[in-house]
Amino acid sequence: MTVDFKKYIASVQDFPNKGIVFRDITPILSDGEIFRAATHELAEYAKKRGADVIVGPEARGFIVGCPVATELGVGFVPARKPHKLPREVERASYDLEYGSNSLEMHKDAIKPGQKVVICDDLMATAGTLHAAIELIERLGGEVVGAAFYVELPDLKGREKLPNVDIFSLVQYH
Ligand code: HPA
């Protein structure tokens, strides 16, 4: 099925702050066929990259990444906001298009040498992606790709991470 995913993304002016156009992907999720199609596209990409495991940053990376992992029959590892994971963690901080935050992963979540594809809903400045890569590499994993529903190329995320293979379903300029 060839899908025009932009038909299922709502653009919201001045959310959460004035001057930001928020790309809301929830209409993809609420349509079973479209959610499955989006998941399938990301899963095909992750398979092609040889993913052993999917990492998804909290919170929308859980929604996007979990079905990709189950379609491929590989594991899913959450990268969480601080103080959520109960065991020993690694932490990395990052800046967002608006604001900043940190991500944590359990120290034993990735086995050394595992090939990882990171999944999330949207790449803006690539701050979240940068933090996730730092964590995965500290744990001994190899990031073989990153897959998104939406990319905002004008924020130049790819240029900040020239060595990372990046896939996105749609782009907004
Ligand atoms: N939509 C969703 N998440 C985001 C956006 C957006 O436009 N920009 C930064 N994070």
Short mmCIF file of N, CA, C and O and ligand atoms in Angstrom, two decimals, residues 21-23 60 97-98 121-122 124, ligand 1:
data_model
loop_
_atom_site.label_atom_id
_atom_site.label_comp_id
_atom_site.label_asym_id
_atom_site.label_seq_id
_atom_site.Cartn_x
_atom_site.Cartn_y
_atom_site.Cartn_z
N VAL A 21 5.48 25.29 14.71
CA VAL A 21 4.40 24.53 14.06
C VAL A 21 4.57 23.08 14.48
O VAL A 21 5.53 22.41 14.07
N PHE A 22 3.65 22.59 15.28
CA PHE A 22 3.75 21.24 15.83
C PHE A 22 3.15 20.24 14.86
O PHE A 22 2.02 20.40 14.41
N ARG A 23 3.91 19.22 14.51
CA ARG A 23 3.43 18.16 13.61
C ARG A 23 2.93 17.01 14.48
O ARG A 23 3.72 16.29 15.10
N ARG A 60 7.08 9.16 22.72
CA ARG A 60 6.51 8.73 21.44
C ARG A 60 7.37 7.69 20.73
O ARG A 60 6.88 6.93 19.89
N GLU A 97 14.25 21.31 20.25
CA GLU A 97 13.83 22.50 19.49
C GLU A 97 13.33 23.54 20.49
O GLU A 97 13.51 24.73 20.31
N TYR A 98 12.69 23.08 21.56
CA TYR A 98 12.29 23.96 22.65
C TYR A 98 12.61 23.23 23.96
O TYR A 98 12.08 22.18 24.22
N ASP A 121 9.06 9.46 16.63
CA ASP A 121 8.05 10.05 15.73
C ASP A 121 8.64 11.13 14.85
O ASP A 121 8.28 11.24 13.68
N LEU A 122 9.58 11.93 15.40
CA LEU A 122 9.98 13.14 14.67
C LEU A 122 11.43 13.51 14.97
O LEU A 122 11.87 13.44 16.12
N ALA A 124 13.80 16.73 14.85
CA ALA A 124 13.88 18.18 14.69
C ALA A 124 15.37 18.55 14.68
O ALA A 124 16.04 18.38 13.66
N1 HPA B 1 6.03 17.76 16.56
C1 HPA B 1 6.27 16.84 17.49
N2 HPA B 1 7.35 16.83 18.24
C2 HPA B 1 8.23 17.80 18.06
C3 HPA B 1 8.06 18.80 17.11
C4 HPA B 1 6.88 18.78 16.32
O1 HPA B 1 6.66 19.60 15.42
N3 HPA B 1 9.14 19.60 17.15
C5 HPA B 1 9.95 19.10 18.11
N4 HPA B 1 9.41 18.01 18.66
#
